[in-house]
């Protein structure tokens, strides 16, 4: 079986990380697997693939746009070499479907839906086009109950038999077995500092501003580390300065040492307006620290009754939860225990076996 994963790029997003981790895992199971990206560029994920020389990474363009329709014709020569083409994200979704429409009929086409919402679903014309596009896929994978429910509502009953719910997973042991830094190794933090960490892109629907606002209400020995990059980063930097907490908010950019940072931190937060099923949330729960997240689709079902939830934009509630954890070691320990147990339910082994089973049925 030869499988090609197709995605827009290998930037440090959840879908991109899933593609790389899944490719590495399936490769160990003797499945011939390669990755095709619409646009290249530097990425820590490429470094993760470098030691595995038998996974090829193809790139359609280094400087062009992922939205260029010419990709429809560029994809065909790659697709025809594989039994299964597994696609992730928009616009790779559209270009892959149209490639199949214009002659790529031999292989099976799969799409993984990573988000519980998108702007196309708000307009009747785009919704109509979406249904035509999704019809070209032999199977559609959803990664959480919220994603599954919303996609079925969007596409209608005719697609029900093609949609398969497979929860995202991570290599839980990579997080559990990681060793952290000393606090002083991170931007010369004081050893007695208590550290909050959020790992996410600086793009909508992520909401780092709420976490930054909470810093105004927290003790001076609490620091915030923000890992990631994106178009909203400068806005968040300005927000920290405006609130005069920029001396305690550290923007770390893209990092390849996230497991070590997770193990160094005292609290892991994911503030977002919605998610598909966030790999960062699972990693956060496996970290050995309390995990706190917004009570929104894609997070609630993963975190509820394990980590702690707060309402979107409610920095007061977030700060109150963190202070409660700071002041109550028993509450802190109980939350950590529940989070680790929940994370183990989302191990990559279980996810990958379900993917393999689906590939074999097509």
mmCIF file of C-alpha atoms in Angstrom:
data_model
loop_
_atom_site.group_PDB
_atom_site.id
_atom_site.type_symbol
_atom_site.label_atom_id
_atom_site.label_comp_id
_atom_site.label_asym_id
_atom_site.label_seq_id
_atom_site.Cartn_x
_atom_site.Cartn_y
_atom_site.Cartn_z
ATOM 1 C CA UNK A 1 0.000 0.000 0.000
ATOM 2 C CA UNK A 2 1.375 3.410 -1.007
ATOM 3 C CA UNK A 3 -0.079 6.440 0.803
ATOM 4 C CA UNK A 4 0.469 10.133 0.075
ATOM 5 C CA UNK A 5 -0.503 12.781 2.624
ATOM 6 C CA UNK A 6 -1.293 16.149 1.015
ATOM 7 C CA UNK A 7 -1.421 19.369 3.047
ATOM 8 C CA UNK A 8 -0.915 23.107 2.464
ATOM 9 C CA UNK A 9 2.437 23.328 4.270
ATOM 10 C CA UNK A 10 4.330 21.985 7.262
ATOM 11 C CA UNK A 11 3.981 25.063 9.444
ATOM 12 C CA UNK A 12 3.658 24.376 13.166
ATOM 13 C CA UNK A 13 -0.099 23.831 13.333
ATOM 14 C CA UNK A 14 -2.018 20.923 14.810
ATOM 15 C CA UNK A 15 -2.960 19.368 11.458
ATOM 16 C CA UNK A 16 0.628 19.630 10.229
ATOM 17 C CA UNK A 17 1.974 17.979 13.357
ATOM 18 C CA UNK A 18 -0.584 15.207 13.026
ATOM 19 C CA UNK A 19 0.498 14.512 9.438
ATOM 20 C CA UNK A 20 4.170 14.199 10.420
ATOM 21 C CA UNK A 21 3.549 12.099 13.539
ATOM 22 C CA UNK A 22 1.145 9.811 11.689
ATOM 23 C CA UNK A 23 3.570 9.425 8.775
ATOM 24 C CA UNK A 24 6.378 8.450 11.149
ATOM 25 C CA UNK A 25 4.167 5.942 12.946
ATOM 26 C CA UNK A 26 2.766 4.351 9.768
ATOM 27 C CA UNK A 27 6.255 4.140 8.335
ATOM 28 C CA UNK A 28 7.218 1.937 11.292
ATOM 29 C CA UNK A 29 4.285 -0.311 10.330
ATOM 30 C CA UNK A 30 5.886 -0.843 6.899
ATOM 31 C CA UNK A 31 3.372 1.320 5.064
ATOM 32 C CA UNK A 32 5.029 3.225 2.224
ATOM 33 C CA UNK A 33 4.119 6.833 2.960
ATOM 34 C CA UNK A 34 5.170 10.224 1.602
ATOM 35 C CA UNK A 35 4.082 13.835 2.160
ATOM 36 C CA UNK A 36 3.180 16.452 -0.449
ATOM 37 C CA UNK A 37 2.955 20.125 0.527
ATOM 38 C CA UNK A 38 1.574 22.906 -1.634
ATOM 39 C CA UNK A 39 4.078 25.436 -0.304
ATOM 40 C CA UNK A 40 7.500 24.943 1.237
ATOM 41 C CA UNK A 41 9.431 26.920 3.796
ATOM 42 C CA UNK A 42 11.419 26.305 6.947
ATOM 43 C CA UNK A 43 9.714 24.247 9.623
ATOM 44 C CA UNK A 44 10.841 22.350 12.723
ATOM 45 C CA UNK A 45 8.627 19.512 11.490
ATOM 46 C CA UNK A 46 10.923 18.980 8.515
ATOM 47 C CA UNK A 47 13.769 18.431 10.965
ATOM 48 C CA UNK A 48 11.682 15.751 12.630
ATOM 49 C CA UNK A 49 11.417 13.929 9.296
ATOM 50 C CA UNK A 50 15.069 14.274 8.273
ATOM 51 C CA UNK A 51 16.340 11.140 10.050
ATOM 52 C CA UNK A 52 13.647 9.090 8.281
ATOM 53 C CA UNK A 53 15.072 9.033 4.783
ATOM 54 C CA UNK A 54 12.417 6.755 3.322
ATOM 55 C CA UNK A 55 9.644 9.338 3.838
ATOM 56 C CA UNK A 56 9.838 11.741 0.924
ATOM 57 C CA UNK A 57 8.529 15.299 1.171
ATOM 58 C CA UNK A 58 7.470 16.816 -2.158
ATOM 59 C CA UNK A 59 6.832 20.550 -2.547
ATOM 60 C CA UNK A 60 4.834 22.198 -5.338
ATOM 61 C CA UNK A 61 6.198 25.713 -4.795
ATOM 62 C CA UNK A 62 8.550 27.579 -2.464
ATOM 63 C CA UNK A 63 7.269 31.129 -2.981
ATOM 64 C CA UNK A 64 3.853 30.815 -4.651
ATOM 65 C CA UNK A 65 0.429 30.852 -3.017
ATOM 66 C CA UNK A 66 -1.409 27.786 -1.752
ATOM 67 C CA UNK A 67 -4.530 29.351 -3.301
ATOM 68 C CA UNK A 68 -3.217 29.176 -6.879
ATOM 69 C CA UNK A 69 -5.566 26.946 -8.957
ATOM 70 C CA UNK A 70 -2.608 25.807 -11.068
ATOM 71 C CA UNK A 71 -1.949 23.316 -8.261
ATOM 72 C CA UNK A 72 -4.845 21.241 -9.638
ATOM 73 C CA UNK A 73 -2.691 20.270 -12.618
ATOM 74 C CA UNK A 74 0.550 19.976 -10.649
ATOM 75 C CA UNK A 75 -0.965 17.462 -8.240
ATOM 76 C CA UNK A 76 -1.987 14.911 -10.865
ATOM 77 C CA UNK A 77 1.499 13.561 -11.565
ATOM 78 C CA UNK A 78 2.011 12.901 -7.854
ATOM 79 C CA UNK A 79 -1.411 11.455 -7.104
ATOM 80 C CA UNK A 80 -1.269 8.790 -9.797
ATOM 81 C CA UNK A 81 1.714 7.092 -8.104
ATOM 82 C CA UNK A 82 -0.206 6.233 -4.910
ATOM 83 C CA UNK A 83 -3.027 3.896 -3.902
ATOM 84 C CA UNK A 84 -4.417 6.349 -1.345
ATOM 85 C CA UNK A 85 -4.166 10.131 -1.214
ATOM 86 C CA UNK A 86 -4.987 11.500 2.237
ATOM 87 C CA UNK A 87 -5.729 15.243 2.211
ATOM 88 C CA UNK A 88 -5.776 17.801 5.030
ATOM 89 C CA UNK A 89 -7.016 21.413 5.244
ATOM 90 C CA UNK A 90 -8.407 23.970 2.795
ATOM 91 C CA UNK A 91 -7.470 24.768 -0.012
ATOM 92 C CA UNK A 92 -5.683 21.408 -0.455
ATOM 93 C CA UNK A 93 -9.205 20.012 -0.037
ATOM 94 C CA UNK A 94 -10.468 21.787 -3.164
ATOM 95 C CA UNK A 95 -7.416 21.296 -5.377
ATOM 96 C CA UNK A 96 -7.259 17.561 -4.594
ATOM 97 C CA UNK A 97 -10.949 17.043 -5.335
ATOM 98 C CA UNK A 98 -10.668 18.914 -8.636
ATOM 99 C CA UNK A 99 -7.544 16.928 -9.545
ATOM 100 C CA UNK A 100 -9.591 13.755 -9.201
ATOM 101 C CA UNK A 101 -12.423 15.290 -11.197
ATOM 102 C CA UNK A 102 -10.060 16.066 -14.088
ATOM 103 C CA UNK A 103 -8.681 12.570 -14.504
ATOM 104 C CA UNK A 104 -7.246 11.182 -11.267
ATOM 105 C CA UNK A 105 -9.701 8.302 -10.848
ATOM 106 C CA UNK A 106 -7.576 5.273 -9.953
ATOM 107 C CA UNK A 107 -6.584 6.039 -6.376
ATOM 108 C CA UNK A 108 -8.765 6.472 -3.320
ATOM 109 C CA UNK A 109 -9.139 9.946 -1.884
ATOM 110 C CA UNK A 110 -9.539 10.635 1.865
ATOM 111 C CA UNK A 111 -9.996 13.943 3.649
ATOM 112 C CA UNK A 112 -9.533 14.661 7.345
ATOM 113 C CA UNK A 113 -11.720 17.486 8.651
ATOM 114 C CA UNK A 114 -9.722 19.222 11.385
ATOM 115 C CA UNK A 115 -12.026 22.131 12.265
ATOM 116 C CA UNK A 116 -15.483 22.304 13.766
ATOM 117 C CA UNK A 117 -16.285 25.480 11.801
ATOM 118 C CA UNK A 118 -15.204 27.629 8.853
ATOM 119 C CA UNK A 119 -16.463 30.695 6.978
ATOM 120 C CA UNK A 120 -17.553 28.701 3.903
ATOM 121 C CA UNK A 121 -20.433 27.225 5.866
ATOM 122 C CA UNK A 122 -22.041 30.645 6.367
ATOM 123 C CA UNK A 123 -22.910 31.257 2.700
ATOM 124 C CA UNK A 124 -25.352 29.191 0.644
ATOM 125 C CA UNK A 125 -23.276 29.284 -2.558
ATOM 126 C CA UNK A 126 -20.062 28.183 -0.828
ATOM 127 C CA UNK A 127 -22.010 25.533 1.054
ATOM 128 C CA UNK A 128 -23.320 24.188 -2.275
ATOM 129 C CA UNK A 129 -19.791 24.138 -3.751
ATOM 130 C CA UNK A 130 -18.476 22.444 -0.605
ATOM 131 C CA UNK A 131 -20.891 19.548 -1.037
ATOM 132 C CA UNK A 132 -19.742 19.055 -4.626
ATOM 133 C CA UNK A 133 -16.110 19.048 -3.477
ATOM 134 C CA UNK A 134 -16.590 16.631 -0.572
ATOM 135 C CA UNK A 135 -18.464 14.279 -2.914
ATOM 136 C CA UNK A 136 -15.139 13.513 -4.639
ATOM 137 C CA UNK A 137 -13.733 11.888 -1.495
ATOM 138 C CA UNK A 138 -14.164 8.177 -0.832
ATOM 139 C CA UNK A 139 -13.947 8.702 2.925
ATOM 140 C CA UNK A 140 -14.018 11.701 5.265
ATOM 141 C CA UNK A 141 -12.492 11.557 8.737
ATOM 142 C CA UNK A 142 -13.632 13.773 11.594
ATOM 143 C CA UNK A 143 -11.418 14.198 14.658
ATOM 144 C CA UNK A 144 -13.909 14.997 17.433
ATOM 145 C CA UNK A 145 -17.616 14.796 18.242
ATOM 146 C CA UNK A 146 -18.028 18.527 17.599
ATOM 147 C CA UNK A 147 -16.316 18.271 14.198
ATOM 148 C CA UNK A 148 -18.359 15.182 13.340
ATOM 149 C CA UNK A 149 -21.686 16.725 14.307
ATOM 150 C CA UNK A 150 -21.078 20.031 12.521
ATOM 151 C CA UNK A 151 -19.772 18.444 9.326
ATOM 152 C CA UNK A 152 -22.718 16.061 9.070
ATOM 153 C CA UNK A 153 -25.056 19.005 9.526
ATOM 154 C CA UNK A 154 -23.155 20.966 6.861
ATOM 155 C CA UNK A 155 -23.048 18.182 4.264
ATOM 156 C CA UNK A 156 -26.380 16.465 4.868
ATOM 157 C CA UNK A 157 -27.558 12.859 5.245
ATOM 158 C CA UNK A 158 -26.179 11.631 1.911
ATOM 159 C CA UNK A 159 -22.626 11.847 3.281
ATOM 160 C CA UNK A 160 -23.266 9.983 6.521
ATOM 161 C CA UNK A 161 -21.866 6.634 5.323
ATOM 162 C CA UNK A 162 -18.602 8.259 4.191
ATOM 163 C CA UNK A 163 -17.841 10.028 7.471
ATOM 164 C CA UNK A 164 -15.720 8.242 10.087
ATOM 165 C CA UNK A 165 -14.904 9.604 13.543
ATOM 166 C CA UNK A 166 -11.262 8.967 14.516
ATOM 167 C CA UNK A 167 -9.946 10.978 17.441
ATOM 168 C CA UNK A 168 -6.572 12.682 17.083
ATOM 169 C CA UNK A 169 -3.741 11.171 19.061
ATOM 170 C CA UNK A 170 -0.208 11.902 20.237
ATOM 171 C CA UNK A 171 2.755 9.867 21.403
ATOM 172 C CA UNK A 172 1.852 10.280 25.068
ATOM 173 C CA UNK A 173 5.088 8.697 26.296
ATOM 174 C CA UNK A 174 7.150 11.398 24.539
ATOM 175 C CA UNK A 175 5.547 13.941 26.869
ATOM 176 C CA UNK A 176 5.430 11.770 29.974
ATOM 177 C CA UNK A 177 9.119 10.836 29.686
ATOM 178 C CA UNK A 178 10.442 14.307 28.793
ATOM 179 C CA UNK A 179 12.661 16.230 31.200
ATOM 180 C CA UNK A 180 12.143 19.935 31.777
ATOM 181 C CA UNK A 181 14.533 22.859 31.975
ATOM 182 C CA UNK A 182 15.391 24.693 35.130
ATOM 183 C CA UNK A 183 13.455 27.967 35.229
ATOM 184 C CA UNK A 184 16.639 29.997 34.897
ATOM 185 C CA UNK A 185 17.378 28.361 31.516
ATOM 186 C CA UNK A 186 14.329 30.089 30.016
ATOM 187 C CA UNK A 187 14.991 33.779 29.484
ATOM 188 C CA UNK A 188 16.697 33.971 32.898
ATOM 189 C CA UNK A 189 13.490 33.452 34.842
ATOM 190 C CA UNK A 190 13.860 33.386 38.618
ATOM 191 C CA UNK A 191 13.965 29.820 39.940
ATOM 192 C CA UNK A 192 10.943 30.508 42.158
ATOM 193 C CA UNK A 193 8.836 31.643 39.168
ATOM 194 C CA UNK A 194 5.568 29.868 38.422
ATOM 195 C CA UNK A 195 5.108 29.477 34.702
ATOM 196 C CA UNK A 196 2.025 29.401 32.473
ATOM 197 C CA UNK A 197 2.499 28.011 28.949
ATOM 198 C CA UNK A 198 0.313 28.251 25.837
ATOM 199 C CA UNK A 199 1.438 26.490 22.645
ATOM 200 C CA UNK A 200 -0.528 27.613 19.584
ATOM 201 C CA UNK A 201 -0.326 29.682 16.436
ATOM 202 C CA UNK A 202 -1.039 33.399 16.677
ATOM 203 C CA UNK A 203 -4.020 33.140 14.331
ATOM 204 C CA UNK A 204 -7.779 33.045 14.749
ATOM 205 C CA UNK A 205 -9.396 31.131 16.457
ATOM 206 C CA UNK A 206 -6.597 31.173 19.048
ATOM 207 C CA UNK A 207 -7.007 33.812 21.763
ATOM 208 C CA UNK A 208 -3.747 34.521 23.571
ATOM 209 C CA UNK A 209 -5.054 37.976 24.548
ATOM 210 C CA UNK A 210 -7.272 36.507 27.246
ATOM 211 C CA UNK A 211 -4.311 34.747 28.866
ATOM 212 C CA UNK A 212 -2.247 37.937 28.664
ATOM 213 C CA UNK A 213 -5.109 39.865 30.304
ATOM 214 C CA UNK A 214 -5.207 37.319 33.145
ATOM 215 C CA UNK A 215 -1.573 38.152 33.923
ATOM 216 C CA UNK A 216 -2.729 41.552 35.227
ATOM 217 C CA UNK A 217 -4.607 39.721 38.002
ATOM 218 C CA UNK A 218 -1.921 37.199 38.921
ATOM 219 C CA UNK A 219 0.995 37.522 41.376
ATOM 220 C CA UNK A 220 4.230 39.067 40.133
ATOM 221 C CA UNK A 221 6.062 35.739 40.400
ATOM 222 C CA UNK A 222 3.814 34.235 37.690
ATOM 223 C CA UNK A 223 5.182 34.380 34.141
ATOM 224 C CA UNK A 224 3.585 33.518 30.794
ATOM 225 C CA UNK A 225 5.376 31.711 27.950
ATOM 226 C CA UNK A 226 3.769 31.879 24.506
ATOM 227 C CA UNK A 227 5.063 29.460 21.865
ATOM 228 C CA UNK A 228 4.139 29.937 18.213
ATOM 229 C CA UNK A 229 3.999 32.458 15.405
ATOM 230 C CA UNK A 230 1.392 34.063 13.175
ATOM 231 C CA UNK A 231 -0.235 37.255 11.997
ATOM 232 C CA UNK A 232 -1.701 38.146 15.424
ATOM 233 C CA UNK A 233 1.583 37.970 17.302
ATOM 234 C CA UNK A 234 2.396 41.683 17.082
ATOM 235 C CA UNK A 235 -1.097 42.538 18.287
ATOM 236 C CA UNK A 236 -0.574 40.320 21.320
ATOM 237 C CA UNK A 237 2.827 41.881 22.007
ATOM 238 C CA UNK A 238 1.183 45.311 21.962
ATOM 239 C CA UNK A 239 -1.581 44.068 24.273
ATOM 240 C CA UNK A 240 1.021 42.923 26.812
ATOM 241 C CA UNK A 241 2.735 46.321 26.691
ATOM 242 C CA UNK A 242 -0.544 48.205 27.024
ATOM 243 C CA UNK A 243 -1.361 46.206 30.167
ATOM 244 C CA UNK A 244 2.198 46.710 31.465
ATOM 245 C CA UNK A 245 2.762 42.968 31.875
ATOM 246 C CA UNK A 246 5.251 42.640 29.012
ATOM 247 C CA UNK A 247 8.059 42.058 31.547
ATOM 248 C CA UNK A 248 6.268 38.818 32.539
ATOM 249 C CA UNK A 249 5.034 37.687 29.098
ATOM 250 C CA UNK A 250 7.700 35.960 27.014
ATOM 251 C CA UNK A 251 7.182 35.285 23.302
ATOM 252 C CA UNK A 252 9.316 32.261 22.439
ATOM 253 C CA UNK A 253 8.424 31.920 18.737
ATOM 254 C CA UNK A 254 8.520 28.527 17.027
ATOM 255 C CA UNK A 255 10.176 25.816 19.125
ATOM 256 C CA UNK A 256 11.199 22.214 18.620
ATOM 257 C CA UNK A 257 11.486 21.539 22.375
ATOM 258 C CA UNK A 258 7.800 21.720 23.315
ATOM 259 C CA UNK A 259 7.891 18.536 25.474
ATOM 260 C CA UNK A 260 10.691 20.063 27.596
ATOM 261 C CA UNK A 261 8.803 23.359 27.867
ATOM 262 C CA UNK A 262 5.656 21.505 28.927
ATOM 263 C CA UNK A 263 7.617 19.734 31.655
ATOM 264 C CA UNK A 264 9.114 23.046 32.818
ATOM 265 C CA UNK A 265 5.769 24.836 33.163
ATOM 266 C CA UNK A 266 3.409 24.839 36.149
ATOM 267 C CA UNK A 267 0.185 25.466 34.218
ATOM 268 C CA UNK A 268 -0.730 24.704 30.608
ATOM 269 C CA UNK A 269 -3.427 26.833 28.977
ATOM 270 C CA UNK A 270 -5.200 26.793 25.632
ATOM 271 C CA UNK A 271 -7.421 29.809 25.082
ATOM 272 C CA UNK A 272 -9.341 29.436 21.806
ATOM 273 C CA UNK A 273 -12.742 30.258 20.317
ATOM 274 C CA UNK A 274 -13.128 26.743 18.883
ATOM 275 C CA UNK A 275 -10.997 23.736 17.956
ATOM 276 C CA UNK A 276 -11.177 20.547 15.947
ATOM 277 C CA UNK A 277 -9.413 18.331 18.419
ATOM 278 C CA UNK A 278 -6.303 20.108 19.584
ATOM 279 C CA UNK A 279 -3.114 18.057 19.850
ATOM 280 C CA UNK A 280 -1.809 20.804 22.140
ATOM 281 C CA UNK A 281 -4.631 20.095 24.577
ATOM 282 C CA UNK A 282 -3.720 16.404 24.764
ATOM 283 C CA UNK A 283 -0.037 17.236 25.170
ATOM 284 C CA UNK A 284 -0.948 19.744 27.854
ATOM 285 C CA UNK A 285 -2.872 17.136 29.812
ATOM 286 C CA UNK A 286 0.036 14.688 29.534
ATOM 287 C CA UNK A 287 2.514 17.270 30.824
ATOM 288 C CA UNK A 288 2.185 16.632 34.546
ATOM 289 C CA UNK A 289 0.731 20.107 35.126
ATOM 290 C CA UNK A 290 -2.901 21.240 35.344
ATOM 291 C CA UNK A 291 -4.450 21.964 31.950
ATOM 292 C CA UNK A 292 -6.900 24.858 31.546
ATOM 293 C CA UNK A 293 -8.898 25.555 28.390
ATOM 294 C CA UNK A 294 -11.837 27.519 27.082
ATOM 295 C CA UNK A 295 -15.233 25.843 27.250
ATOM 296 C CA UNK A 296 -15.738 25.627 23.469
ATOM 297 C CA UNK A 297 -16.372 22.936 20.802
ATOM 298 C CA UNK A 298 -13.354 20.714 20.289
ATOM 299 C CA UNK A 299 -12.002 21.393 23.792
ATOM 300 C CA UNK A 300 -14.927 20.765 26.135
ATOM 301 C CA UNK A 301 -15.345 17.095 25.207
ATOM 302 C CA UNK A 302 -11.620 16.422 25.687
ATOM 303 C CA UNK A 303 -11.031 18.460 28.851
ATOM 304 C CA UNK A 304 -14.303 18.247 30.802
ATOM 305 C CA UNK A 305 -14.027 16.311 34.099
ATOM 306 C CA UNK A 306 -10.238 16.208 33.756
ATOM 307 C CA UNK A 307 -8.726 19.646 33.221
ATOM 308 C CA UNK A 308 -10.361 22.979 34.067
ATOM 309 C CA UNK A 309 -12.622 25.013 31.773
ATOM 310 C CA UNK A 310 -13.322 28.737 31.593
ATOM 311 C CA UNK A 311 -15.553 30.756 29.279
ATOM 312 C CA UNK A 312 -14.052 32.453 26.195
ATOM 313 C CA UNK A 313 -12.617 35.943 26.852
ATOM 314 C CA UNK A 314 -13.158 35.557 30.611
ATOM 315 C CA UNK A 315 -9.686 36.400 31.901
ATOM 316 C CA UNK A 316 -11.088 36.918 35.399
ATOM 317 C CA UNK A 317 -12.254 33.278 35.542
ATOM 318 C CA UNK A 318 -8.915 32.047 34.200
ATOM 319 C CA UNK A 319 -6.965 34.029 36.783
ATOM 320 C CA UNK A 320 -9.258 32.769 39.560
ATOM 321 C CA UNK A 321 -8.652 29.130 38.548
ATOM 322 C CA UNK A 322 -4.886 29.614 38.484
ATOM 323 C CA UNK A 323 -4.908 31.288 41.899
ATOM 324 C CA UNK A 324 -6.975 28.383 43.283
ATOM 325 C CA UNK A 325 -4.373 25.936 41.978
ATOM 326 C CA UNK A 326 -1.545 28.023 43.417
ATOM 327 C CA UNK A 327 -3.183 28.110 46.857
ATOM 328 C CA UNK A 328 -4.375 24.482 47.039
ATOM 329 C CA UNK A 329 -1.714 21.780 46.465
ATOM 330 C CA UNK A 330 -4.315 18.991 46.826
ATOM 331 C CA UNK A 331 -6.525 20.520 44.129
ATOM 332 C CA UNK A 332 -3.415 20.958 41.971
ATOM 333 C CA UNK A 333 -2.396 17.300 42.369
ATOM 334 C CA UNK A 334 -5.895 15.941 41.739
ATOM 335 C CA UNK A 335 -6.175 17.973 38.535
ATOM 336 C CA UNK A 336 -2.801 16.705 37.292
ATOM 337 C CA UNK A 337 -3.813 13.085 37.953
ATOM 338 C CA UNK A 338 -7.082 13.444 36.036
ATOM 339 C CA UNK A 339 -5.363 15.181 33.119
ATOM 340 C CA UNK A 340 -2.739 12.461 32.688
ATOM 341 C CA UNK A 341 -5.368 9.718 32.719
ATOM 342 C CA UNK A 342 -7.413 11.573 30.109
ATOM 343 C CA UNK A 343 -4.378 12.107 27.854
ATOM 344 C CA UNK A 344 -3.678 8.363 27.818
ATOM 345 C CA UNK A 345 -7.054 7.857 26.133
ATOM 346 C CA UNK A 346 -5.714 9.723 23.085
ATOM 347 C CA UNK A 347 -2.512 7.803 22.400
ATOM 348 C CA UNK A 348 -1.349 7.735 18.774
ATOM 349 C CA UNK A 349 -1.272 3.915 18.659
ATOM 350 C CA UNK A 350 -5.046 3.679 18.847
ATOM 351 C CA UNK A 351 -5.520 6.446 16.278
ATOM 352 C CA UNK A 352 -3.065 4.953 13.791
ATOM 353 C CA UNK A 353 -4.620 1.477 13.954
ATOM 354 C CA UNK A 354 -7.987 3.004 13.046
ATOM 355 C CA UNK A 355 -6.419 4.826 10.096
ATOM 356 C CA UNK A 356 -4.813 1.584 8.866
ATOM 357 C CA UNK A 357 -8.120 -0.270 9.171
ATOM 358 C CA UNK A 358 -9.859 2.426 7.152
ATOM 359 C CA UNK A 359 -7.161 2.371 4.452
ATOM 360 C CA UNK A 360 -7.590 -1.394 4.138
ATOM 361 C CA UNK A 361 -11.350 -1.144 3.611
ATOM 362 C CA UNK A 362 -11.132 1.255 0.660
#
